[in-house]
mmCIF file of C-alpha atoms and ligand atoms in Angstrom:
data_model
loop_
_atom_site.group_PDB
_atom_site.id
_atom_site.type_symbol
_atom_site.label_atom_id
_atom_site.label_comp_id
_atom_site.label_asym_id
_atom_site.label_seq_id
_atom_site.Cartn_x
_atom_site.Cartn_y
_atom_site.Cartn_z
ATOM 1 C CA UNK A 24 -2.298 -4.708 20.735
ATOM 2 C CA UNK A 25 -1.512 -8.521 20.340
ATOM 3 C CA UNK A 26 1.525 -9.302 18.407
ATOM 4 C CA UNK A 27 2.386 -13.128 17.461
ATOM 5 C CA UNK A 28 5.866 -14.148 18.474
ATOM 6 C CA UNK A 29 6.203 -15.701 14.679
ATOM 7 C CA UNK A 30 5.195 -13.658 11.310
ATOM 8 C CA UNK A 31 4.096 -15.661 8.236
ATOM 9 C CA UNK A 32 6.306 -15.612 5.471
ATOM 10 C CA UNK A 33 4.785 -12.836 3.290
ATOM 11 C CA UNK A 34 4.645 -10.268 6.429
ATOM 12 C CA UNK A 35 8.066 -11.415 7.185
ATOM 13 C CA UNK A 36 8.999 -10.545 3.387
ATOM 14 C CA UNK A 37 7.955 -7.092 4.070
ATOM 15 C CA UNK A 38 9.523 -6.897 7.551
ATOM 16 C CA UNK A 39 13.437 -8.191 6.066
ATOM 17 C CA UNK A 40 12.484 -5.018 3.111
ATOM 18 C CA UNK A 41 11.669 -2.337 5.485
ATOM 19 C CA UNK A 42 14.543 -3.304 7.842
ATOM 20 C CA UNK A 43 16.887 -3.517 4.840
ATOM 21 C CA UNK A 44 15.769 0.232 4.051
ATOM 22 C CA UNK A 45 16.723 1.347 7.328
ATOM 23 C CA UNK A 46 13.190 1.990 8.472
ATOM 24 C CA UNK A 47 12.260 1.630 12.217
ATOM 25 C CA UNK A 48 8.631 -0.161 11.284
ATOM 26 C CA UNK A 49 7.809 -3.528 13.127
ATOM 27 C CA UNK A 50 5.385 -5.405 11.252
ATOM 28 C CA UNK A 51 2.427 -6.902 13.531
ATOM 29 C CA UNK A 52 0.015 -9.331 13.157
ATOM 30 C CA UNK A 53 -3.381 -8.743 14.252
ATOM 31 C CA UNK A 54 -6.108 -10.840 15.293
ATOM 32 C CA UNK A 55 -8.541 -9.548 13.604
ATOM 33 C CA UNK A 56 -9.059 -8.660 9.783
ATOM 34 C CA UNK A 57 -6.888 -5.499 8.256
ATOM 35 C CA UNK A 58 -8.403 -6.648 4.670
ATOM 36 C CA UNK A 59 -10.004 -3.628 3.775
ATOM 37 C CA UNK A 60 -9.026 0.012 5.014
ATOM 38 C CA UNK A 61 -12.286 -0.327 6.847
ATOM 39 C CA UNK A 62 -11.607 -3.474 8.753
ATOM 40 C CA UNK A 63 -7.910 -2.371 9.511
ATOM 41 C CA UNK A 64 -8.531 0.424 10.932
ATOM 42 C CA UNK A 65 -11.462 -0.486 13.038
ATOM 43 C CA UNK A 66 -8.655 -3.495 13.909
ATOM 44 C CA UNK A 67 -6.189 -0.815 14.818
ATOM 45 C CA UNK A 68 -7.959 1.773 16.215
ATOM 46 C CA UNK A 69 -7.135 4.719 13.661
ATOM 47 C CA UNK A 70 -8.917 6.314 11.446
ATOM 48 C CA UNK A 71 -9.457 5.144 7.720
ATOM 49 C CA UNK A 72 -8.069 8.423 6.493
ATOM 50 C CA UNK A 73 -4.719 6.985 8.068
ATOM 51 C CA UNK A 74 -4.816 3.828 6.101
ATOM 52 C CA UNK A 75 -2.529 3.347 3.434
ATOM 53 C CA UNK A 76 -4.326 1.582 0.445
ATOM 54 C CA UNK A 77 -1.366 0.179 -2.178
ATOM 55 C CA UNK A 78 -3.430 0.382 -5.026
ATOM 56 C CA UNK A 79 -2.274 -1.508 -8.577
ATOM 57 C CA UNK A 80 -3.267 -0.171 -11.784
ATOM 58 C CA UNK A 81 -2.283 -1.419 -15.296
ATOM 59 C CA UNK A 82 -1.281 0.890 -17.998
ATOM 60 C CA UNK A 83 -2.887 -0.077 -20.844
ATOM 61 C CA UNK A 84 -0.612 0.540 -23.494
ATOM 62 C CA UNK A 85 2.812 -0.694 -22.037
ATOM 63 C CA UNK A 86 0.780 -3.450 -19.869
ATOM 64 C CA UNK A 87 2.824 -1.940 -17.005
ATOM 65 C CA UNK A 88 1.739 -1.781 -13.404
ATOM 66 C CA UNK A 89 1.260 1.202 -11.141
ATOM 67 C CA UNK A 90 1.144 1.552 -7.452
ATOM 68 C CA UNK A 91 -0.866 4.520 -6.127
ATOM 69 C CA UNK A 92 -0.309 4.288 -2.487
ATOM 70 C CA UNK A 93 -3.540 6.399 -0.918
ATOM 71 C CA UNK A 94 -5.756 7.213 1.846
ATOM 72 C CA UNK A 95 -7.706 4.591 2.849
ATOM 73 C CA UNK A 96 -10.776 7.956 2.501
ATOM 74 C CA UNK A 97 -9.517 8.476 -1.024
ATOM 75 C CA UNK A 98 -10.986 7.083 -4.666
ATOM 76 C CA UNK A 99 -8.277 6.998 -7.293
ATOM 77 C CA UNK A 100 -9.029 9.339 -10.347
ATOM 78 C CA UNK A 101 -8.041 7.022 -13.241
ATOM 79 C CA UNK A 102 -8.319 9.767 -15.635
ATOM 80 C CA UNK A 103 -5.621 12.082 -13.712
ATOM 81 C CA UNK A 104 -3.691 8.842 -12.710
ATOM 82 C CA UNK A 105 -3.800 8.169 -16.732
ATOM 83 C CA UNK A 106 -2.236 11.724 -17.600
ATOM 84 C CA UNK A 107 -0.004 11.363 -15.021
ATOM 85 C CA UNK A 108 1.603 8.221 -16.210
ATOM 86 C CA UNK A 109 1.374 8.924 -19.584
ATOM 87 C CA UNK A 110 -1.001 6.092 -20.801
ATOM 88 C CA UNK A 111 -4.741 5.122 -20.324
ATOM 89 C CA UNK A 112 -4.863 3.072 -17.318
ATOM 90 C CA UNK A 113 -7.061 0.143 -16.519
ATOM 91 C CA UNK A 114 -7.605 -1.432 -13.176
ATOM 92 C CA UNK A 115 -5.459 -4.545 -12.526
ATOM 93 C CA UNK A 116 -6.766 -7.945 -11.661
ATOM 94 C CA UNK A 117 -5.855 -10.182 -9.045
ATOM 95 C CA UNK A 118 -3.631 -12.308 -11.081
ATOM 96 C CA UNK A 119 -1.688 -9.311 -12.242
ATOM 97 C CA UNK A 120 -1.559 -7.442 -8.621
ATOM 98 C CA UNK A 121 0.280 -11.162 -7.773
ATOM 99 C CA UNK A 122 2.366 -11.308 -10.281
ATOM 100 C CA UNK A 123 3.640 -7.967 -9.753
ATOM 101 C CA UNK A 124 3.506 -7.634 -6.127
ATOM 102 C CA UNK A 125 4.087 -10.878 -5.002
ATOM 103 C CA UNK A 126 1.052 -10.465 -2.615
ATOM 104 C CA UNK A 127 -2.284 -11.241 -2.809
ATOM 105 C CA UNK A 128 -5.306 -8.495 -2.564
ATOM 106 C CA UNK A 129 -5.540 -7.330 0.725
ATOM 107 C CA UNK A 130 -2.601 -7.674 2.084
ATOM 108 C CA UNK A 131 -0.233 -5.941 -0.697
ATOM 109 C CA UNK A 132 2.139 -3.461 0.995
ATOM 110 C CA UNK A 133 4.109 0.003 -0.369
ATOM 111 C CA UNK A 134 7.424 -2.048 0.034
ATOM 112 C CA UNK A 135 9.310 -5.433 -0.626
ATOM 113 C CA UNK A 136 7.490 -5.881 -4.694
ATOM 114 C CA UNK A 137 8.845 -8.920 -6.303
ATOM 115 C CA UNK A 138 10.221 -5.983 -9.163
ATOM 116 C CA UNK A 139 9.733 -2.027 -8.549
ATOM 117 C CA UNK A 140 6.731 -0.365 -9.691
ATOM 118 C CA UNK A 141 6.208 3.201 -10.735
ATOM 119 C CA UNK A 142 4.962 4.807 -8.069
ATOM 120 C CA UNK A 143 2.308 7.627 -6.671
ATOM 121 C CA UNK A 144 1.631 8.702 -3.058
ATOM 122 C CA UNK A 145 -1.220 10.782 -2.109
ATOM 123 C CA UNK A 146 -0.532 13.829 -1.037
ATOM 124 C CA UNK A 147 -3.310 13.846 1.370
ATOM 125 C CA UNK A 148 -1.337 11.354 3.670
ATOM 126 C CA UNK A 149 1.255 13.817 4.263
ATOM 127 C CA UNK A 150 -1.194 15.425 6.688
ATOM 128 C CA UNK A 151 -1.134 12.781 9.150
ATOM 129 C CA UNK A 152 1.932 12.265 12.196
ATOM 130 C CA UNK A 153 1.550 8.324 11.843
ATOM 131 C CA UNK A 154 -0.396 5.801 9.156
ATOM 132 C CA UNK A 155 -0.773 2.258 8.919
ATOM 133 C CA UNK A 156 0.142 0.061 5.441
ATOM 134 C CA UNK A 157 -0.813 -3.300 4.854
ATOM 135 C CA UNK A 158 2.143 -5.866 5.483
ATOM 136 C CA UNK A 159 1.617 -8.681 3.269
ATOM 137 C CA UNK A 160 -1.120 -10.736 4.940
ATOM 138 C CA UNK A 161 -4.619 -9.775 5.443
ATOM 139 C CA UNK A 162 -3.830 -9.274 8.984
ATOM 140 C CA UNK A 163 -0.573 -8.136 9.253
ATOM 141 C CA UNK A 164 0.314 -3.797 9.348
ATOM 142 C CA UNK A 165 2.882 -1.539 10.344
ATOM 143 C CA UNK A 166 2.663 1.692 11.570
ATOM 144 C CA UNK A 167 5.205 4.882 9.810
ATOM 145 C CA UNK A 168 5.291 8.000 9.383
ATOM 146 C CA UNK A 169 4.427 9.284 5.464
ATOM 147 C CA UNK A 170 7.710 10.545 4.785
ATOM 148 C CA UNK A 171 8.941 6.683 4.863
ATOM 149 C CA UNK A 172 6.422 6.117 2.300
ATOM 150 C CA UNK A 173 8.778 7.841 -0.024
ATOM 151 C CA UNK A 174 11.952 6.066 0.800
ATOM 152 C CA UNK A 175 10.486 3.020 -0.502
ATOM 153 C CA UNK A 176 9.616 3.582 -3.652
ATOM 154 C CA UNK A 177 10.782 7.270 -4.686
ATOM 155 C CA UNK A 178 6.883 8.067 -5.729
ATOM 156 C CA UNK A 179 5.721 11.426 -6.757
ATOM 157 C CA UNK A 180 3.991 13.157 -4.167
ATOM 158 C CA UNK A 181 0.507 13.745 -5.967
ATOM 159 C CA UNK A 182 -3.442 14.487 -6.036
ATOM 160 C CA UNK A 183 -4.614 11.174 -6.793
ATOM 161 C CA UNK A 184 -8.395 12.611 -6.761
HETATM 162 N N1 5CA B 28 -4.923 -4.493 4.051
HETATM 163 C C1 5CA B 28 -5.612 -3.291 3.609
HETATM 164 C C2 5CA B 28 -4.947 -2.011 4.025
HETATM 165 S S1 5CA B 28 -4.077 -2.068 5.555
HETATM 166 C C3 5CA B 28 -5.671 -3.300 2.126
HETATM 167 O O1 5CA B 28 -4.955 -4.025 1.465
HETATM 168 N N2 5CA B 28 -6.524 -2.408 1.623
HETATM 169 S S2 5CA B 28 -6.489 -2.004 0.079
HETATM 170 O O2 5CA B 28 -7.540 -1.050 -0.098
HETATM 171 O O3 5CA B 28 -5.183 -1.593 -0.307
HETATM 172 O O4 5CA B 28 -6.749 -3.318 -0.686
HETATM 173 C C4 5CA B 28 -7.957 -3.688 -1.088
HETATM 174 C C5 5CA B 28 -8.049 -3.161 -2.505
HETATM 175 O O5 5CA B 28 -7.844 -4.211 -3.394
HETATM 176 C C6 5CA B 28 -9.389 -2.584 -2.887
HETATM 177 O O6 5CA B 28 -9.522 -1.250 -2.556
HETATM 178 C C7 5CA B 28 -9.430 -2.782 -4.379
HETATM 179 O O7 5CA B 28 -8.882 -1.682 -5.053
HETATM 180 C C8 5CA B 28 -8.513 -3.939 -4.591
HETATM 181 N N3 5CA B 28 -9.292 -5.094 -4.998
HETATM 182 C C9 5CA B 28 -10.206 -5.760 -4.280
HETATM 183 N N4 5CA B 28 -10.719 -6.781 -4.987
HETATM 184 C C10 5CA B 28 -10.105 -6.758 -6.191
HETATM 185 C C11 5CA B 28 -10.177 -7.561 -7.361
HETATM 186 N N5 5CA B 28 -10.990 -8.598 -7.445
HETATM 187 N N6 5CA B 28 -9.380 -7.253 -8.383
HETATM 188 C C12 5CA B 28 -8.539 -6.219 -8.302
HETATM 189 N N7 5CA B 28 -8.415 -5.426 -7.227
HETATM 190 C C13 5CA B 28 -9.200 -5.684 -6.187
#
């Protein structure tokens, strides 16, 4: 795997977070797409069960957002997610997943938000010694284990199907 000596700024945002949260991960940049759970994992070499989507969701009453962090395998019940969070929810455009994040689609990662977001991890990850989450960039990853994925955003551990 090719790594570039020099991240760009938003992959480097999410490196300085995970480092400041005493995490082990090394962001890496990849010379191919990691867009899509598809692409990064064909880019990686994983399967897309092991990709980490970071999903954002709006809660339509409160206008909040919502992070469901799940496998890249896994379609997000809106319904449950709704119960669970204790509001309708809505899907979140790309203006809003911005604003929130401060990352653009397809590269938003679990960590390093511009504000913290309520969060939910699929509990179907848990199944799985290593997975990859997007880094910031639509090329740039890192590879943890899923117990990190709780360190970063104390989620609930859930069925998000
Ligand atoms: N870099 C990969 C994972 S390593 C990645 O970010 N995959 S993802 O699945 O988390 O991000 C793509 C997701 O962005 C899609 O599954 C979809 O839920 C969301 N998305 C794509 N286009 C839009 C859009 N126009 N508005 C809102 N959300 C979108």
């Amino acid at each position: 795997m090719k790594v570039s000596e020099k991240l760009q700024s938003s992959a480097q945002k999410v490196q300085e977070a995970l480092t400041a949260l005493g995490l082990p991960c090394q962001v890496v940049e990849l010379p191919a797409s990691t867009r899509t759970a598809q692409e990064a994992a064909q880019a990686i070499g994983c399967t897309v069960a092991q990709i980490v989507k970071s999903l954002i969701f709006r809660g339509t009453r409160t206008g909040k957002p919502i992070l469901v962090l799940a496998s890249g395998v896994n379609r997000v019940n809106e319904k449950r997610l709704g119960e669970m969070a204790g509001e309708p929810i809505g899907k979140a455009d790309a203006d809003f997943v911005r604003q929130h994040t401060g990352f653009a689609i397809g590269g938003v990662p679990p960590v390093g938000h511009s504000t913290p977001i309520e969060t939910y991890i699929d509990a179907d990850l848990l199944q799985y010694q290593e997975i990859w989450a997007a880094a910031g960039t639509p090329r740039a990853v890192f590879r943890l284990i899923p117990q990190d994925l709780q360190k970063m955003n104390h989620g609930s551990i859930v069925s998000i199907q």
